mmCIF file of C-alpha atoms in Angstrom:
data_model
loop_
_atom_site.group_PDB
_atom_site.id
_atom_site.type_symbol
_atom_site.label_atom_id
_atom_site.label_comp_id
_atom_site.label_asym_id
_atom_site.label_seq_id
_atom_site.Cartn_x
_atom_site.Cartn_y
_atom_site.Cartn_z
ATOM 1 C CA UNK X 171 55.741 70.280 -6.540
ATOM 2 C CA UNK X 172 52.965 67.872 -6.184
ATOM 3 C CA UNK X 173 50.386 68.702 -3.629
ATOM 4 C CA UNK X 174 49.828 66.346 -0.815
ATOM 5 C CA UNK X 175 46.397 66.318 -0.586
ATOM 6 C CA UNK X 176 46.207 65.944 -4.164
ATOM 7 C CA UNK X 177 48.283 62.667 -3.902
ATOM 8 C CA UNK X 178 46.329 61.507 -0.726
ATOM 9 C CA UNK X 179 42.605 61.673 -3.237
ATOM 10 C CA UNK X 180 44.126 60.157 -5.630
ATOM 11 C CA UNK X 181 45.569 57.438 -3.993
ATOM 12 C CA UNK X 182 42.012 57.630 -1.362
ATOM 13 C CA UNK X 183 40.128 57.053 -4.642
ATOM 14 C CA UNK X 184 42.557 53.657 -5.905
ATOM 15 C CA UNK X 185 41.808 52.099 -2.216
ATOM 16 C CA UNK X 186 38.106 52.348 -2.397
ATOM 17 C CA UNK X 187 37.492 51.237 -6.274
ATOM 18 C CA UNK X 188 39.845 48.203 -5.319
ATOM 19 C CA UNK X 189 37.650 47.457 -1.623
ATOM 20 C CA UNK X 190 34.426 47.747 -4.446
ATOM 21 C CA UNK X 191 35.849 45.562 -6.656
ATOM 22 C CA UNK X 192 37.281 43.074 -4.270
ATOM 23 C CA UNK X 193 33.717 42.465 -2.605
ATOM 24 C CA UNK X 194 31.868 42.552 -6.038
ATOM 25 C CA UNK X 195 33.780 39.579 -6.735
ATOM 26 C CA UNK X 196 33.360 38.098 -3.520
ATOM 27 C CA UNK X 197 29.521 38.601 -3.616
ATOM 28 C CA UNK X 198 29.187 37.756 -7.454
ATOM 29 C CA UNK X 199 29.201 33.636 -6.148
ATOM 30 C CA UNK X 200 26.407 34.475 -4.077
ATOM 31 C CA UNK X 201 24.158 36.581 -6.168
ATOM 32 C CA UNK X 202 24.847 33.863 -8.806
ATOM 33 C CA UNK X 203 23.435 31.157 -6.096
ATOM 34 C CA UNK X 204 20.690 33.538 -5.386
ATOM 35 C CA UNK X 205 19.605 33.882 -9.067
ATOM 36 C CA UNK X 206 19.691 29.926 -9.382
ATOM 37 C CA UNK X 207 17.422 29.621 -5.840
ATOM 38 C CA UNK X 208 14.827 31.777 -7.421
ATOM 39 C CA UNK X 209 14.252 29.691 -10.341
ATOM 40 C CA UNK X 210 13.259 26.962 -8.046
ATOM 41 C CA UNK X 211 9.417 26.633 -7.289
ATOM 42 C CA UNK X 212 8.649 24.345 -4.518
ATOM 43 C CA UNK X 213 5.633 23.475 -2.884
ATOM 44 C CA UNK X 214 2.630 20.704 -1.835
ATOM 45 C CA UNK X 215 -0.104 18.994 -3.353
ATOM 46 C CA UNK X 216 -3.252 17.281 -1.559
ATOM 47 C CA UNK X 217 -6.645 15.804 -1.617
ATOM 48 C CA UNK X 218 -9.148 14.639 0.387
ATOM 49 C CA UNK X 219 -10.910 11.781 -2.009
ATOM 50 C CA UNK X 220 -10.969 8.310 -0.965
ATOM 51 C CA UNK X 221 -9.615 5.782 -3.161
ATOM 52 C CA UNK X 222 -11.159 2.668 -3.354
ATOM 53 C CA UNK X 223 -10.355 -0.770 -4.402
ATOM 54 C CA UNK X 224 -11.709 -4.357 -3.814
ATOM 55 C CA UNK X 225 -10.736 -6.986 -5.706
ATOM 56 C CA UNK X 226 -12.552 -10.537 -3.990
ATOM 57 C CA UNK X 227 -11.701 -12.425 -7.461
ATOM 58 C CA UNK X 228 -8.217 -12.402 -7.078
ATOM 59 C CA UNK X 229 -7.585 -10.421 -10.254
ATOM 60 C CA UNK X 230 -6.171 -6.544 -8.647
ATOM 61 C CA UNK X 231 -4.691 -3.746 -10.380
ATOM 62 C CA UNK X 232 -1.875 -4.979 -12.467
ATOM 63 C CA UNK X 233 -0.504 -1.669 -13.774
ATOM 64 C CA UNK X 234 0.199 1.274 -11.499
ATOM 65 C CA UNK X 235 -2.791 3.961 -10.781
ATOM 66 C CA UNK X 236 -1.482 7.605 -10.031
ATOM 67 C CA UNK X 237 -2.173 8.528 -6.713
ATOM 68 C CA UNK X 238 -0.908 12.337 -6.611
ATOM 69 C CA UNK X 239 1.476 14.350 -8.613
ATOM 70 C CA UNK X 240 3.097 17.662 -8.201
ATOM 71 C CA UNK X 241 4.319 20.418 -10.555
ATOM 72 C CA UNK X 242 7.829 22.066 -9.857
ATOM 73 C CA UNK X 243 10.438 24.040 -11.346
ATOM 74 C CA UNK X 244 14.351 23.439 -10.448
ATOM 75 C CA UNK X 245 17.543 24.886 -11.379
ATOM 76 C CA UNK X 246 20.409 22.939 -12.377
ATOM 77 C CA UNK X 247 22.649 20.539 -9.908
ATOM 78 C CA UNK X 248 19.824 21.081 -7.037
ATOM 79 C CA UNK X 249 18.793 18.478 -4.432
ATOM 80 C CA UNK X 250 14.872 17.546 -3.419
ATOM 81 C CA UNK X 251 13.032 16.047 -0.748
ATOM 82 C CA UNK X 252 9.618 14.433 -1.747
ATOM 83 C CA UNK X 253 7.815 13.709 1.116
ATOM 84 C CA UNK X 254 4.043 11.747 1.079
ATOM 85 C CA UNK X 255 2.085 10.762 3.790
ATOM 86 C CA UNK X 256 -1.067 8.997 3.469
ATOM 87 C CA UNK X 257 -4.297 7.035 5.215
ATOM 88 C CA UNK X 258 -3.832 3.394 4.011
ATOM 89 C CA UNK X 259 -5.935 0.719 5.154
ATOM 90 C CA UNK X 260 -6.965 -2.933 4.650
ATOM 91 C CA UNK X 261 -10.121 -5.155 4.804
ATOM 92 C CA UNK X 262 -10.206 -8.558 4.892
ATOM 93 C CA UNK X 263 -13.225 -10.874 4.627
ATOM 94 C CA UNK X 264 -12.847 -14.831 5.357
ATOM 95 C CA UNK X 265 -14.599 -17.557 6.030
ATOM 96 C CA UNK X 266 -13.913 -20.949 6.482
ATOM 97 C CA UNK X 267 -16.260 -24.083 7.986
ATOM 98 C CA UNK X 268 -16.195 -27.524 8.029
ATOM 99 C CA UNK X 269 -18.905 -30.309 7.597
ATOM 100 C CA UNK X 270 -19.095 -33.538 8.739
ATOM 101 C CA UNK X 271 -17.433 -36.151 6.425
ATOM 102 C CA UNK X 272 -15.995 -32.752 4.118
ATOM 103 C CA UNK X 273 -12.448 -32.910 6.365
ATOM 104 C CA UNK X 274 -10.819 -29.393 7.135
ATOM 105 C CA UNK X 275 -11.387 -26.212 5.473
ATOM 106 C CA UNK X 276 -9.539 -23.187 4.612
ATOM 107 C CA UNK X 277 -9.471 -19.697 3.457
ATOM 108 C CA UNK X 278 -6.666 -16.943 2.844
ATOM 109 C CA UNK X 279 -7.159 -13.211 2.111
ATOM 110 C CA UNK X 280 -3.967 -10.784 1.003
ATOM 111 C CA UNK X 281 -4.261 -7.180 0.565
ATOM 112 C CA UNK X 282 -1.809 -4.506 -0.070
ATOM 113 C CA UNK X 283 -0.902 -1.382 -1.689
ATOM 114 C CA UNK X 284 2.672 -0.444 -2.628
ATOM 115 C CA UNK X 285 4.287 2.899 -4.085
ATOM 116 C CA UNK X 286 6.677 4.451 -5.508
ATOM 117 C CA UNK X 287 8.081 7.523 -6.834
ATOM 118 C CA UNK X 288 8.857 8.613 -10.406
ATOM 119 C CA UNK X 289 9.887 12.395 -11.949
ATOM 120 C CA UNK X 290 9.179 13.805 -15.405
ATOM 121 C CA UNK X 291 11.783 16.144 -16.887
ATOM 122 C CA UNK X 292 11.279 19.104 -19.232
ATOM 123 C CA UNK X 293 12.028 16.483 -22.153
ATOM 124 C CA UNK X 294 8.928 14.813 -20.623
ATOM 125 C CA UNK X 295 11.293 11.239 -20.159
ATOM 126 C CA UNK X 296 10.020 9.731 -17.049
ATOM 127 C CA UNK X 297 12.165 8.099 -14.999
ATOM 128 C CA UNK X 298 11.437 5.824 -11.882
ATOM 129 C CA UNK X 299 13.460 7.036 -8.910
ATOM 130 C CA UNK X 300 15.285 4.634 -6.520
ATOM 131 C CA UNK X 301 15.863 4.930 -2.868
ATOM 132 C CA UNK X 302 18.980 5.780 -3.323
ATOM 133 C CA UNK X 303 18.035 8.869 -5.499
ATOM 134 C CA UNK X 304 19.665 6.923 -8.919
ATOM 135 C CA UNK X 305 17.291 7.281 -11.753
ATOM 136 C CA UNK X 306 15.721 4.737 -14.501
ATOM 137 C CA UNK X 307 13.525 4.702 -17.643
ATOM 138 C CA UNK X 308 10.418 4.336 -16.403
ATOM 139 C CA UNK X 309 8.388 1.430 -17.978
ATOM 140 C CA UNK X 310 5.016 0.813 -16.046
ATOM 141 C CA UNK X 311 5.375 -2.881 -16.462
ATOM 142 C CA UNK X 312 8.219 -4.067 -14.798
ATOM 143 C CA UNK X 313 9.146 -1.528 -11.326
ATOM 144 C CA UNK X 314 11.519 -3.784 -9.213
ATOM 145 C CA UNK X 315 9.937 -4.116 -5.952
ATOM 146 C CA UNK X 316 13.366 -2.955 -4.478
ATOM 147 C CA UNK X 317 11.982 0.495 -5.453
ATOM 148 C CA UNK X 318 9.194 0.382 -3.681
ATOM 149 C CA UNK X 319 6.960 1.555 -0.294
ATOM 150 C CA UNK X 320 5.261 -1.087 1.278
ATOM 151 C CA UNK X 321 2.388 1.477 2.656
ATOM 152 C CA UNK X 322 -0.103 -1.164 3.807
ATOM 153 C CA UNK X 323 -0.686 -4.716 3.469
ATOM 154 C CA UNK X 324 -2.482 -7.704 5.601
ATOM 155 C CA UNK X 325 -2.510 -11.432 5.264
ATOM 156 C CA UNK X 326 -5.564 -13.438 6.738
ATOM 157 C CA UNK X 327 -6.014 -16.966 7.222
ATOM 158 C CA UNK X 328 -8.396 -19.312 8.651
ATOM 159 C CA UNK X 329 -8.230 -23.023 8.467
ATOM 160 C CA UNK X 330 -11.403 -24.664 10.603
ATOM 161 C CA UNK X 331 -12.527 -27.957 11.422
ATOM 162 C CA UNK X 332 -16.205 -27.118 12.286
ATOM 163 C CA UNK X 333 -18.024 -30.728 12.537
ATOM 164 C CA UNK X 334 -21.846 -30.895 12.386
ATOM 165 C CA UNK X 335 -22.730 -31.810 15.417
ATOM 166 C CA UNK X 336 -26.959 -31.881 15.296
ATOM 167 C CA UNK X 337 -28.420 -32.624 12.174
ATOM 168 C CA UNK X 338 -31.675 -32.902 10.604
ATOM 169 C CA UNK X 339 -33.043 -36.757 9.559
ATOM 170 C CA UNK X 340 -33.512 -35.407 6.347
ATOM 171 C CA UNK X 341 -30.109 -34.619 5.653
ATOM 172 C CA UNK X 342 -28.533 -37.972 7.299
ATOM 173 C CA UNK X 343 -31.355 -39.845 5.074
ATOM 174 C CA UNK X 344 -30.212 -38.120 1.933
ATOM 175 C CA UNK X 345 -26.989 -39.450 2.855
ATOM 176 C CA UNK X 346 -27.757 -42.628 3.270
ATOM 177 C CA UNK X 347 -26.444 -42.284 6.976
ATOM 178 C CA UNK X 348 -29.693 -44.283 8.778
ATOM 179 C CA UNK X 349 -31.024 -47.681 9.136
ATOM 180 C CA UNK X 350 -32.634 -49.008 12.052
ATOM 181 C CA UNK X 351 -29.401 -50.648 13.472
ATOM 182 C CA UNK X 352 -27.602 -47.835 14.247
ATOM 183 C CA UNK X 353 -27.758 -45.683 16.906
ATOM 184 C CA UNK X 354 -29.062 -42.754 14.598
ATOM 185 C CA UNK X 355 -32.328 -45.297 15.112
ATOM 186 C CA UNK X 356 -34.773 -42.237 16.254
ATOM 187 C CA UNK X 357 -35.426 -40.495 12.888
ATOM 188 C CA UNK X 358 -37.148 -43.791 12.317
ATOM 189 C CA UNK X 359 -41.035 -44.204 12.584
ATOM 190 C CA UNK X 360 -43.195 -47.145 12.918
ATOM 191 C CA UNK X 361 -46.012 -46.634 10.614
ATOM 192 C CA UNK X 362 -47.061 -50.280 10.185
ATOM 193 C CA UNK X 363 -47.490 -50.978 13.696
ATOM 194 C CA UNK X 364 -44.907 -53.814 13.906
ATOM 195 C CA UNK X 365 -42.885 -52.324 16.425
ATOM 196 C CA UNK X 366 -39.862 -51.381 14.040
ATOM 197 C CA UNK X 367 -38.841 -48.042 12.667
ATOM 198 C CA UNK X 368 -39.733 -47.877 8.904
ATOM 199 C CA UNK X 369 -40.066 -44.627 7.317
ATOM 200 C CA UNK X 370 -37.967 -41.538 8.020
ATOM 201 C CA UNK X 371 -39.308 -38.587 9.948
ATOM 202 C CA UNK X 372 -37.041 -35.473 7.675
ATOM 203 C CA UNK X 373 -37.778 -33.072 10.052
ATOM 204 C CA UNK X 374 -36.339 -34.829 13.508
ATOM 205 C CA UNK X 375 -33.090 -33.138 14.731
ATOM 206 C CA UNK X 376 -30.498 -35.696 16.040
ATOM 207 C CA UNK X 377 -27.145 -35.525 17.232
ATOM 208 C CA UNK X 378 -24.438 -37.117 15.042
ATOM 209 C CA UNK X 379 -21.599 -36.461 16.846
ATOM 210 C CA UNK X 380 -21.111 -39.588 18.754
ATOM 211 C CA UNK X 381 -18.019 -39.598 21.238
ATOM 212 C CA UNK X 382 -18.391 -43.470 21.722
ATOM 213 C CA UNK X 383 -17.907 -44.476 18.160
ATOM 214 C CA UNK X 384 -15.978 -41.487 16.645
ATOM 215 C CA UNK X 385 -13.960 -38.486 18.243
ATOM 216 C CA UNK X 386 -12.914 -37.020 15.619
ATOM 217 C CA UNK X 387 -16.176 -36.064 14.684
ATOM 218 C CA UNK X 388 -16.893 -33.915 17.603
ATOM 219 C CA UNK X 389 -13.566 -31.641 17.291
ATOM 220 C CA UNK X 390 -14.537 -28.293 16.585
ATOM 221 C CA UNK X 391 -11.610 -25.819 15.827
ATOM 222 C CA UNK X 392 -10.327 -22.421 13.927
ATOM 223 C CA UNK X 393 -7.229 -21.481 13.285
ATOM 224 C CA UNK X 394 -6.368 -17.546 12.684
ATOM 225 C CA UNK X 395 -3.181 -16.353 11.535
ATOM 226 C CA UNK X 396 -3.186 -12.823 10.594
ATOM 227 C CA UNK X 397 -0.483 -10.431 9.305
ATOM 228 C CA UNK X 398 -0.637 -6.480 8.883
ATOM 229 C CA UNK X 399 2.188 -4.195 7.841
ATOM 230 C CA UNK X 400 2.486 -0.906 6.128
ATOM 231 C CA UNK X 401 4.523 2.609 6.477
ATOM 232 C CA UNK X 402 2.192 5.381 6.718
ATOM 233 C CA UNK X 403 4.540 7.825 4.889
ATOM 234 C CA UNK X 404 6.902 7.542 2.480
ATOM 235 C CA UNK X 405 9.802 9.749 0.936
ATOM 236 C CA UNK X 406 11.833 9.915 -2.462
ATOM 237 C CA UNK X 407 15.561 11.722 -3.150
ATOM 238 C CA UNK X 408 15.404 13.557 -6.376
ATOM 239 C CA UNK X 409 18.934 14.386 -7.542
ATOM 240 C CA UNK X 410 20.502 15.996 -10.811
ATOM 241 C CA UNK X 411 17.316 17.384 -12.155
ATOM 242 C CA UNK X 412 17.594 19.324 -15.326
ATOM 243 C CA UNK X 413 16.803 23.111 -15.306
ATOM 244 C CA UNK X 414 13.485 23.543 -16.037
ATOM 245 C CA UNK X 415 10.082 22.277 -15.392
ATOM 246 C CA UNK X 416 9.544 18.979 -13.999
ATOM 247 C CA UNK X 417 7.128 17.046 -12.377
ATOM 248 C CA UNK X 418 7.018 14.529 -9.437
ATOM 249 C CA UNK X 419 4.478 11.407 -9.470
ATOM 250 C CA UNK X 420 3.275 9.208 -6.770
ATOM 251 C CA UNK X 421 1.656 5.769 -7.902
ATOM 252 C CA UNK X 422 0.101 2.793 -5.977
ATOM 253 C CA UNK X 423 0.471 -0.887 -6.870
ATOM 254 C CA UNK X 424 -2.955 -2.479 -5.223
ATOM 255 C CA UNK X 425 -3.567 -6.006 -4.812
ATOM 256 C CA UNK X 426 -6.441 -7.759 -3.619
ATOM 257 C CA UNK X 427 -7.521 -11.437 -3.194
ATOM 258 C CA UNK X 428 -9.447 -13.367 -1.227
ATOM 259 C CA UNK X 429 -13.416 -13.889 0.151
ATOM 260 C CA UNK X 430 -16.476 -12.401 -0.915
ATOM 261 C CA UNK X 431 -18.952 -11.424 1.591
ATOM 262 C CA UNK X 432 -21.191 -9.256 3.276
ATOM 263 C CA UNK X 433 -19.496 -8.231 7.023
ATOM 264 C CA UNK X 434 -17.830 -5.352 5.900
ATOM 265 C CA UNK X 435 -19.983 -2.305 4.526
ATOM 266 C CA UNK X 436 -17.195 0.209 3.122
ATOM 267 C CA UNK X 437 -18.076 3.477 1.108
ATOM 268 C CA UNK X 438 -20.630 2.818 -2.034
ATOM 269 C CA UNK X 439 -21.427 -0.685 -1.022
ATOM 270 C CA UNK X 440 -17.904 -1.946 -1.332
ATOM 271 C CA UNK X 441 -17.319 -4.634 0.962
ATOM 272 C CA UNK X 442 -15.087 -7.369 1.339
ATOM 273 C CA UNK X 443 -11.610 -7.807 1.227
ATOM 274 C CA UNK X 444 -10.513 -4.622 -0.041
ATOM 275 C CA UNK X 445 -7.147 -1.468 0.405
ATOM 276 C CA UNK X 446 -7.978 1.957 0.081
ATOM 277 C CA UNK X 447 -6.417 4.880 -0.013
ATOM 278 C CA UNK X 448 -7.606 7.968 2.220
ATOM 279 C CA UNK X 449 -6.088 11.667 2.823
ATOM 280 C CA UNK X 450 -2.919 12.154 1.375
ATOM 281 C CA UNK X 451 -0.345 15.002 1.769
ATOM 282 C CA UNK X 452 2.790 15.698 -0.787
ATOM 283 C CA UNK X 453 5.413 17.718 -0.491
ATOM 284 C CA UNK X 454 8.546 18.823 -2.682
ATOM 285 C CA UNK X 455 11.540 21.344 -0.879
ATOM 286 C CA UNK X 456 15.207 21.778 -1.967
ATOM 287 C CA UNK X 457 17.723 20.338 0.735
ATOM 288 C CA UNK X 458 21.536 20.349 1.261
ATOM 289 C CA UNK X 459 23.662 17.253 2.345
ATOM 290 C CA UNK X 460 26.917 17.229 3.528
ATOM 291 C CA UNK X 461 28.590 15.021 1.158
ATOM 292 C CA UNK X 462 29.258 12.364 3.801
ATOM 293 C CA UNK X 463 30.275 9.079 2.406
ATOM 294 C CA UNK X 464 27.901 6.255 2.665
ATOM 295 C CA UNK X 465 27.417 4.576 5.707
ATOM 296 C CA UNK X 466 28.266 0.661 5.395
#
């Protein structure tokens, strides 16, 4: 005869190795997630130093220039978040002015500095990410603009009509603006005694602008048309990163052309039209999405 307590640990024993092995296999899932997570190194990078660029001849910086970078490991199939902020800012010098008899004049300055967002993978291929978070072959010399931050830019321009209205008899004699007929009749002297103006005294101021004759030539004007735009921050979707080490790069695209000029006193005697580059901030975290489809 079997005893009863015999059959109740044996059967006391089957229930609890089945409850352990039911929940190892339930938590197997999530200690395999939790192995995955800890291969992931996430982080920020940052600096202080001020970058600097002023271009007055027109020429800029053709190729990109790396602006920060950071170092990160990932585990296979895992979403990022790269988030930069920077200080971006624009200078413009212009100048525009107008002489009698030279017609209008005008100036135009245009400054900006773009980025965008590439990744290296533990193959060390870089590819140039897209807002979107789609990948492509990076190649330095052509990046679409499409993938790109427009962090700051400004457009200046001036177009004047500055006359001369009082000018020296020097200048209007050099011209061959005076003869004793006119009404510009004062920078003449009488040195023979005669009673008529004959020789040309340089230094007398006149006016020239006369409103009797010509009104056109007493119009003074400037016209400003200014544009500034830029996105202080700026953020990149890194998706389907190999396992491994890889590493995320921020790069600018500056431009600058216009005036030369001495208003604007900027850091080591830069001055002009310039775009710089101040205190910058990256960061790089894993994030989740919810698989929603795209909105239209």
């Amino acid at each position: 005869m079997t005893n009863s307590k015999t059959k109740f640990g044996m059967f006391g024993i089957a229930v609890i190795v089945a409850i352990l092995s039911v929940s190892l296999i339930a938590f197997a899932p999530l200690a395999q997630e939790a192995k995955a997570n800890a291969a992931n190194k996430n982080g920020f990078a940052s600096s202080t130093v001020e970058m600097i660029w002023s271009e007055a001849d027109g020429a800029g910086n053709i190729l990109p220039m790396e602006i920060e970078s950071y170092y990160f490991k990932t585990s296979n199939d895992n979403n990022w978040i790269v988030d930069f902020t920077a200080e971006c800012g624009t200078a413009n010098h212009i100048k525009a002015e107008g002489k009698k008899g030279s017609g209008k004049d005008q100036d135009r300055t245009n400054v900006s500095t773009k980025i965008f967002f590439t990744v290296e993978h533990p193959d060390e291929t870089e590819w140039l990410v897209h807002l979107d978070g789609t990948k492509e072959l990076y190649d330095p010399t052509n990046v679409p603009e499409i993938a790109m931050w427009n962090l700051c830019s400004q457009q200046f321009d001036i177009q004047s009509n500055l006359n001369s209205l009082i000018s020296s008899c020097g200048e209007l004699d050099a011209a061959n603006e005076i003869d004793d007929e006119n009404d510009l009749a004062e920078c003449l002297i009488d040195t023979d005694g005669d009673g008529v103006g004959d020789t040309v005294d340089e230094n007398e101021l006149v006016y020239t602008c006369l409103v009797d004759e010509d009104a056109l030539e007493c119009e003074q004007s400037i016209e400003l048309f200014l544009s500034n735009s830029g996105t202080r921050s700026a953020k990149a979707v890194l998706m389907d990163l190999p396992h491994g080490n890889n590493e995320v790069y921020v790069y600018g695209m500056f431009a600058a052309d216009g005036s030369t000029g001495e208003f604007l006193e900027l850091n080591e005697g830069v001055d002009g039209t310039s775009t710089w580059v101040g205190k910058r901030i990256l960061t790089v975290d894993t994030f989740h999405t919810d698989q929603s489809e795209a909105i239209p």
